Amino acid sequence: MTASRTARERVRAELTREITDIARRQLATEGAGGLSLRAVAREMGMVSSAIYRYFPSRDDLLTALIIDGYNALGQAVERAEADGPRDDFPRRWLTACRAVRDWAVAHPHEYALLYGSPVPGYQAPQDTIAARARDVTVLGRIISDAWRAGAVRAPATEPPAELEAEAAAFRTLMPGVPDSVIWHAISAWTALYGWVSFEVFGQFNNTIEDRRTAFEHSMRLMASVMGLAQ
């Protein structure tokens, strides 16, 4: 019985992977809004009713793709940032930033699913939160480590009192870091993902040609915004 169950689980895992691979190709041609379980089933040579045993609805398939995308991005950032000296905080920041950009440029349609326009009628469930946090957890750890090491220059400006509650969600990512530094980090993270989105979605076309060099310079500027000692 155990061997039989294992075989069934293996077949299910393989078919699930095939479904998501085809769905990712659909993202490139139809966009997230055009994702269709019936179209995936047709490409697999599967009757449409059978695919619902794996994904009961289009939203379930979208959720699986989103979780896969966040995990892939998070893993890329984690692996890249793990290399190199732990006390070279600007280098760790730049390495993490490069990993975000490199993954997004290599997987533009998956990045668009994560950071593009919302899919009409779709509401991401709580299941996506853990995967979503992987990349920013790395960014938060860099700032926390730098702060504990005394490698962050205290910002000259304090956030307004009205923003104290707004920083709560970020304090868990940067424990022990004052709100003034947290808000500078949020500004830098916004610049990181804003830059990557501009590049992936074509906003730099015919304006910035040497995008890698410009990106590196911009992220160094953001290191200074966060007060990381150069």
CSV table of N, CA and C in Angstrom, one decimal, residues 128-230:
chain,number,residue,atom,x,y,z
A,128,THR,N,-0.1,32.8,0.2
A,128,THR,CA,1.0,33.4,-0.5
A,128,THR,C,1.9,34.2,0.4
A,129,ILE,N,1.6,34.4,1.6
A,129,ILE,CA,2.3,35.4,2.4
A,129,ILE,C,3.8,34.9,2.7
A,130,ALA,N,3.9,33.7,3.1
A,130,ALA,CA,5.2,33.2,3.5
A,130,ALA,C,6.2,33.2,2.3
A,131,ALA,N,5.7,32.8,1.1
A,131,ALA,CA,6.6,32.9,-0.1
A,131,ALA,C,6.9,34.4,-0.4
A,132,ARG,N,5.9,35.2,-0.3
A,132,ARG,CA,6.1,36.6,-0.6
A,132,ARG,C,7.1,37.3,0.2
A,133,ALA,N,7.3,36.8,1.4
A,133,ALA,CA,8.2,37.5,2.4
A,133,ALA,C,9.7,37.1,2.2
A,134,ARG,N,10.0,36.1,1.4
A,134,ARG,CA,11.3,35.5,1.4
A,134,ARG,C,12.4,36.6,0.9
A,135,ASP,N,12.1,37.3,-0.2
A,135,ASP,CA,13.1,38.2,-0.7
A,135,ASP,C,13.3,39.4,0.3
A,136,VAL,N,12.2,40.0,0.8
A,136,VAL,CA,12.3,41.1,1.7
A,136,VAL,C,12.8,40.7,3.0
A,137,THR,N,12.7,39.5,3.4
A,137,THR,CA,13.3,39.0,4.7
A,137,THR,C,14.8,39.1,4.6
A,138,VAL,N,15.4,38.8,3.4
A,138,VAL,CA,16.8,38.9,3.2
A,138,VAL,C,17.2,40.4,3.3
A,139,LEU,N,16.4,41.3,2.6
A,139,LEU,CA,16.7,42.7,2.7
A,139,LEU,C,16.7,43.2,4.1
A,140,GLY,N,15.7,42.8,4.8
A,140,GLY,CA,15.5,43.2,6.2
A,140,GLY,C,16.7,42.8,7.1
A,141,ARG,N,17.1,41.5,6.9
A,141,ARG,CA,18.2,41.0,7.6
A,141,ARG,C,19.5,41.8,7.4
A,142,ILE,N,19.7,42.2,6.2
A,142,ILE,CA,20.9,43.0,5.9
A,142,ILE,C,20.9,44.3,6.8
A,143,ILE,N,19.8,45.0,6.8
A,143,ILE,CA,19.7,46.2,7.6
A,143,ILE,C,19.8,45.9,9.1
A,144,SER,N,19.2,44.9,9.6
A,144,SER,CA,19.3,44.5,11.0
A,144,SER,C,20.7,44.2,11.4
A,145,ASP,N,21.4,43.4,10.5
A,145,ASP,CA,22.8,43.1,10.8
A,145,ASP,C,23.6,44.3,10.8
A,146,ALA,N,23.4,45.2,9.9
A,146,ALA,CA,24.2,46.4,9.8
A,146,ALA,C,24.0,47.3,11.0
A,147,TRP,N,22.7,47.4,11.4
A,147,TRP,CA,22.4,48.2,12.6
A,147,TRP,C,23.1,47.7,13.8
A,148,ARG,N,23.0,46.4,14.0
A,148,ARG,CA,23.7,45.8,15.2
A,148,ARG,C,25.2,46.0,15.2
A,149,ALA,N,25.7,46.0,14.0
A,149,ALA,CA,27.2,46.1,13.8
A,149,ALA,C,27.6,47.6,13.9
A,150,GLY,N,26.7,48.5,14.0
A,150,GLY,CA,27.1,49.9,14.0
A,150,GLY,C,27.5,50.5,12.7
A,151,ALA,N,27.0,49.8,11.6
A,151,ALA,CA,27.4,50.2,10.3
A,151,ALA,C,26.3,51.0,9.5
A,152,VAL,N,25.4,51.5,10.3
A,152,VAL,CA,24.3,52.4,9.7
A,152,VAL,C,24.4,53.8,10.3
A,153,ARG,N,24.5,54.8,9.4
A,153,ARG,CA,24.5,56.1,9.9
A,153,ARG,C,23.0,56.5,10.2
A,154,ALA,N,22.8,57.1,11.4
A,154,ALA,CA,21.5,57.5,11.8
A,154,ALA,C,20.9,58.6,10.8
A,155,PRO,N,19.7,58.4,10.3
A,155,PRO,CA,19.2,59.4,9.4
A,155,PRO,C,19.0,60.8,10.1
A,156,ALA,N,19.1,61.8,9.4
A,156,ALA,CA,19.0,63.2,9.9
A,156,ALA,C,17.5,63.5,10.2
A,157,THR,N,16.6,62.9,9.5
A,157,THR,CA,15.2,63.2,9.6
A,157,THR,C,14.4,62.0,10.3
A,158,GLU,N,13.5,62.4,11.2
A,158,GLU,CA,12.7,61.4,11.8
A,158,GLU,C,11.3,61.3,11.1
A,159,PRO,N,10.7,60.1,11.0
A,159,PRO,CA,9.4,60.0,10.4
A,159,PRO,C,8.3,60.7,11.3
A,160,PRO,N,7.3,61.3,10.6
A,160,PRO,CA,6.2,61.9,11.4
A,160,PRO,C,5.5,60.9,12.3
A,161,ALA,N,5.0,61.4,13.4
A,161,ALA,CA,4.4,60.5,14.4
A,161,ALA,C,3.3,59.7,13.8
A,162,GLU,N,2.6,60.2,12.8
A,162,GLU,CA,1.5,59.5,12.2
A,162,GLU,C,1.9,58.2,11.6
A,163,LEU,N,3.2,58.0,11.3
A,163,LEU,CA,3.6,56.8,10.6
A,163,LEU,C,4.1,55.7,11.6
A,164,GLU,N,4.0,56.0,12.9
A,164,GLU,CA,4.5,55.0,13.8
A,164,GLU,C,3.8,53.6,13.6
A,165,ALA,N,2.5,53.7,13.5
A,165,ALA,CA,1.7,52.4,13.3
A,165,ALA,C,2.0,51.8,12.0
A,166,GLU,N,2.3,52.6,11.0
A,166,GLU,CA,2.5,52.1,9.6
A,166,GLU,C,3.8,51.2,9.5
A,167,ALA,N,4.7,51.5,10.4
A,167,ALA,CA,6.0,50.8,10.4
A,167,ALA,C,5.9,49.4,11.0
A,168,ALA,N,4.8,49.1,11.7
A,168,ALA,CA,4.7,47.9,12.5
A,168,ALA,C,5.0,46.6,11.7
A,169,ALA,N,4.5,46.6,10.4
A,169,ALA,CA,4.6,45.3,9.6
A,169,ALA,C,6.1,45.1,9.3
A,170,PHE,N,6.9,46.2,9.3
A,170,PHE,CA,8.3,46.1,8.9
A,170,PHE,C,9.2,45.8,10.1
A,171,ARG,N,8.7,46.1,11.3
A,171,ARG,CA,9.6,45.9,12.4
A,171,ARG,C,10.0,44.4,12.6
A,172,THR,N,9.1,43.5,12.2
A,172,THR,CA,9.4,42.1,12.3
A,172,THR,C,10.5,41.7,11.3
A,173,LEU,N,10.6,42.4,10.2
A,173,LEU,CA,11.7,42.1,9.2
A,173,LEU,C,13.0,42.8,9.6
A,174,MET,N,12.9,43.8,10.4
A,174,MET,CA,14.1,44.5,10.9
A,174,MET,C,14.1,44.7,12.4
A,175,PRO,N,14.1,43.6,13.2
A,175,PRO,CA,14.0,43.8,14.6
A,175,PRO,C,15.1,44.6,15.2
A,176,GLY,N,14.7,45.5,16.2
A,176,GLY,CA,15.7,46.3,16.8
A,176,GLY,C,16.1,47.6,16.1
A,177,VAL,N,15.6,47.7,14.9
A,177,VAL,CA,16.0,48.9,14.1
A,177,VAL,C,15.0,50.0,14.3
A,178,PRO,N,15.5,51.2,14.5
A,178,PRO,CA,14.6,52.3,14.8
A,178,PRO,C,13.7,52.7,13.5
A,179,ASP,N,12.6,53.3,13.8
A,179,ASP,CA,11.7,53.6,12.7
A,179,ASP,C,12.3,54.5,11.6
A,180,SER,N,13.2,55.4,12.1
A,180,SER,CA,13.8,56.3,11.1
A,180,SER,C,14.6,55.6,10.1
A,181,VAL,N,15.3,54.5,10.5
A,181,VAL,CA,16.1,53.7,9.6
A,181,VAL,C,15.1,52.8,8.8
A,182,ILE,N,14.1,52.3,9.4
A,182,ILE,CA,13.1,51.5,8.7
A,182,ILE,C,12.5,52.2,7.5
A,183,TRP,N,12.1,53.5,7.7
A,183,TRP,CA,11.5,54.2,6.6
A,183,TRP,C,12.5,54.5,5.5
A,184,HIS,N,13.8,54.7,5.8
A,184,HIS,CA,14.8,54.9,4.8
A,184,HIS,C,14.9,53.5,4.0
A,185,ALA,N,14.8,52.4,4.7
A,185,ALA,CA,14.9,51.1,4.0
A,185,ALA,C,13.7,50.9,3.1
A,186,ILE,N,12.5,51.3,3.6
A,186,ILE,CA,11.3,51.1,2.8
A,186,ILE,C,11.5,51.9,1.5
A,187,SER,N,12.0,53.1,1.6
A,187,SER,CA,12.2,54.0,0.4
A,187,SER,C,13.2,53.3,-0.5
A,188,ALA,N,14.2,52.7,0.0
A,188,ALA,CA,15.2,52.0,-0.9
A,188,ALA,C,14.6,50.8,-1.5
A,189,TRP,N,13.8,50.0,-0.8
A,189,TRP,CA,13.2,48.9,-1.4
A,189,TRP,C,12.2,49.3,-2.5
A,190,THR,N,11.5,50.4,-2.2
A,190,THR,CA,10.6,50.8,-3.2
A,190,THR,C,11.3,51.2,-4.5
A,191,ALA,N,12.5,51.8,-4.3
A,191,ALA,CA,13.3,52.2,-5.5
A,191,ALA,C,13.8,50.9,-6.2
A,192,LEU,N,14.2,49.9,-5.5
A,192,LEU,CA,14.6,48.7,-6.1
A,192,LEU,C,13.5,48.1,-7.0
A,193,TYR,N,12.4,47.8,-6.4
A,193,TYR,CA,11.3,47.2,-7.2
A,193,TYR,C,10.7,48.1,-8.2
A,194,GLY,N,10.7,49.4,-7.9
A,194,GLY,CA,10.2,50.3,-8.9
A,194,GLY,C,11.1,50.3,-10.1
A,195,TRP,N,12.4,50.3,-9.9
A,195,TRP,CA,13.4,50.2,-11.0
A,195,TRP,C,13.2,49.0,-11.8
A,196,VAL,N,13.1,47.8,-11.1
A,196,VAL,CA,13.0,46.6,-11.8
A,196,VAL,C,11.7,46.5,-12.6
A,197,SER,N,10.6,47.0,-12.1
A,197,SER,CA,9.3,47.1,-12.8
A,197,SER,C,9.4,48.0,-14.0
A,198,PHE,N,10.1,49.1,-13.9
A,198,PHE,CA,10.2,50.0,-15.0
A,198,PHE,C,11.0,49.3,-16.1
A,199,GLU,N,12.0,48.5,-15.8
A,199,GLU,CA,12.8,47.8,-16.8
A,199,GLU,C,12.0,46.7,-17.4
A,200,VAL,N,11.4,45.9,-16.6
A,200,VAL,CA,10.7,44.7,-17.1
A,200,VAL,C,9.5,45.1,-18.0
A,201,PHE,N,8.8,46.2,-17.6
A,201,PHE,CA,7.6,46.6,-18.3
A,201,PHE,C,7.9,47.6,-19.4
A,202,GLY,N,9.2,47.8,-19.7
A,202,GLY,CA,9.6,48.6,-20.9
A,202,GLY,C,9.6,50.1,-20.7
A,203,GLN,N,9.5,50.6,-19.5
A,203,GLN,CA,9.5,52.0,-19.3
A,203,GLN,C,10.8,52.7,-19.6
A,204,PHE,N,11.9,52.0,-19.7
A,204,PHE,CA,13.2,52.5,-20.0
A,204,PHE,C,13.6,52.4,-21.4
A,205,ASN,N,12.7,51.9,-22.2
A,205,ASN,CA,13.0,51.7,-23.7
A,205,ASN,C,13.2,53.1,-24.3
A,206,ASN,N,14.3,53.2,-25.1
A,206,ASN,CA,14.6,54.5,-25.8
A,206,ASN,C,15.0,55.6,-24.8
A,207,THR,N,15.3,55.3,-23.5
A,207,THR,CA,15.7,56.3,-22.6
A,207,THR,C,17.0,55.9,-21.9
A,208,ILE,N,17.1,54.7,-21.4
A,208,ILE,CA,18.3,54.2,-20.7
A,208,ILE,C,18.8,53.0,-21.4
A,209,GLU,N,19.9,53.0,-22.0
A,209,GLU,CA,20.4,51.8,-22.8
A,209,GLU,C,21.3,50.9,-21.9
A,210,ASP,N,22.2,51.5,-21.1
A,210,ASP,CA,23.1,50.7,-20.3
A,210,ASP,C,22.4,50.5,-18.9
A,211,ARG,N,21.4,49.7,-18.9
A,211,ARG,CA,20.6,49.6,-17.8
A,211,ARG,C,21.3,48.9,-16.6
A,212,ARG,N,22.2,48.0,-16.8
A,212,ARG,CA,22.8,47.3,-15.7
A,212,ARG,C,23.7,48.4,-14.9
A,213,THR,N,24.5,49.2,-15.7
A,213,THR,CA,25.3,50.2,-15.0
A,213,THR,C,24.4,51.2,-14.3
A,214,ALA,N,23.3,51.6,-14.9
A,214,ALA,CA,22.5,52.6,-14.3
A,214,ALA,C,21.8,52.0,-13.1
A,215,PHE,N,21.4,50.7,-13.1
A,215,PHE,CA,20.8,50.0,-12.0
A,215,PHE,C,21.8,50.0,-10.8
A,216,GLU,N,23.0,49.6,-11.1
A,216,GLU,CA,24.1,49.5,-10.1
A,216,GLU,C,24.3,50.8,-9.4
A,217,HIS,N,24.3,51.9,-10.2
A,217,HIS,CA,24.5,53.2,-9.6
A,217,HIS,C,23.3,53.6,-8.7
A,218,SER,N,22.1,53.3,-9.2
A,218,SER,CA,20.9,53.7,-8.5
A,218,SER,C,20.9,52.9,-7.1
A,219,MET,N,21.3,51.7,-7.1
A,219,MET,CA,21.2,50.9,-5.9
A,219,MET,C,22.3,51.3,-4.9
A,220,ARG,N,23.4,51.8,-5.4
A,220,ARG,CA,24.4,52.4,-4.5
A,220,ARG,C,23.9,53.6,-3.9
A,221,LEU,N,23.2,54.4,-4.7
A,221,LEU,CA,22.6,55.6,-4.1
A,221,LEU,C,21.6,55.2,-3.0
A,222,MET,N,20.9,54.1,-3.2
A,222,MET,CA,19.9,53.7,-2.2
A,222,MET,C,20.6,53.1,-1.0
A,223,ALA,N,21.8,52.5,-1.1
A,223,ALA,CA,22.6,52.1,0.0
A,223,ALA,C,22.9,53.4,0.9
A,224,SER,N,23.2,54.5,0.2
A,224,SER,CA,23.5,55.7,1.0
A,224,SER,C,22.2,56.2,1.7
A,225,VAL,N,21.1,56.1,1.0
A,225,VAL,CA,19.8,56.5,1.6
A,225,VAL,C,19.6,55.8,2.9
A,226,MET,N,19.9,54.5,2.9
A,226,MET,CA,19.7,53.7,4.1
A,226,MET,C,20.7,53.9,5.1
A,227,GLY,N,21.8,54.6,4.8
A,227,GLY,CA,22.8,54.9,5.8
A,227,GLY,C,23.9,53.9,5.9
A,228,LEU,N,23.9,52.9,4.9
A,228,LEU,CA,25.0,51.9,5.0
A,228,LEU,C,26.3,52.5,4.7
A,229,ALA,N,27.3,52.3,5.6
A,229,ALA,CA,28.6,52.8,5.4
A,229,ALA,C,29.3,52.2,4.2
A,230,GLN,N,29.8,53.1,3.4
A,230,GLN,CA,30.5,52.7,2.1
A,230,GLN,C,31.9,52.4,2.4
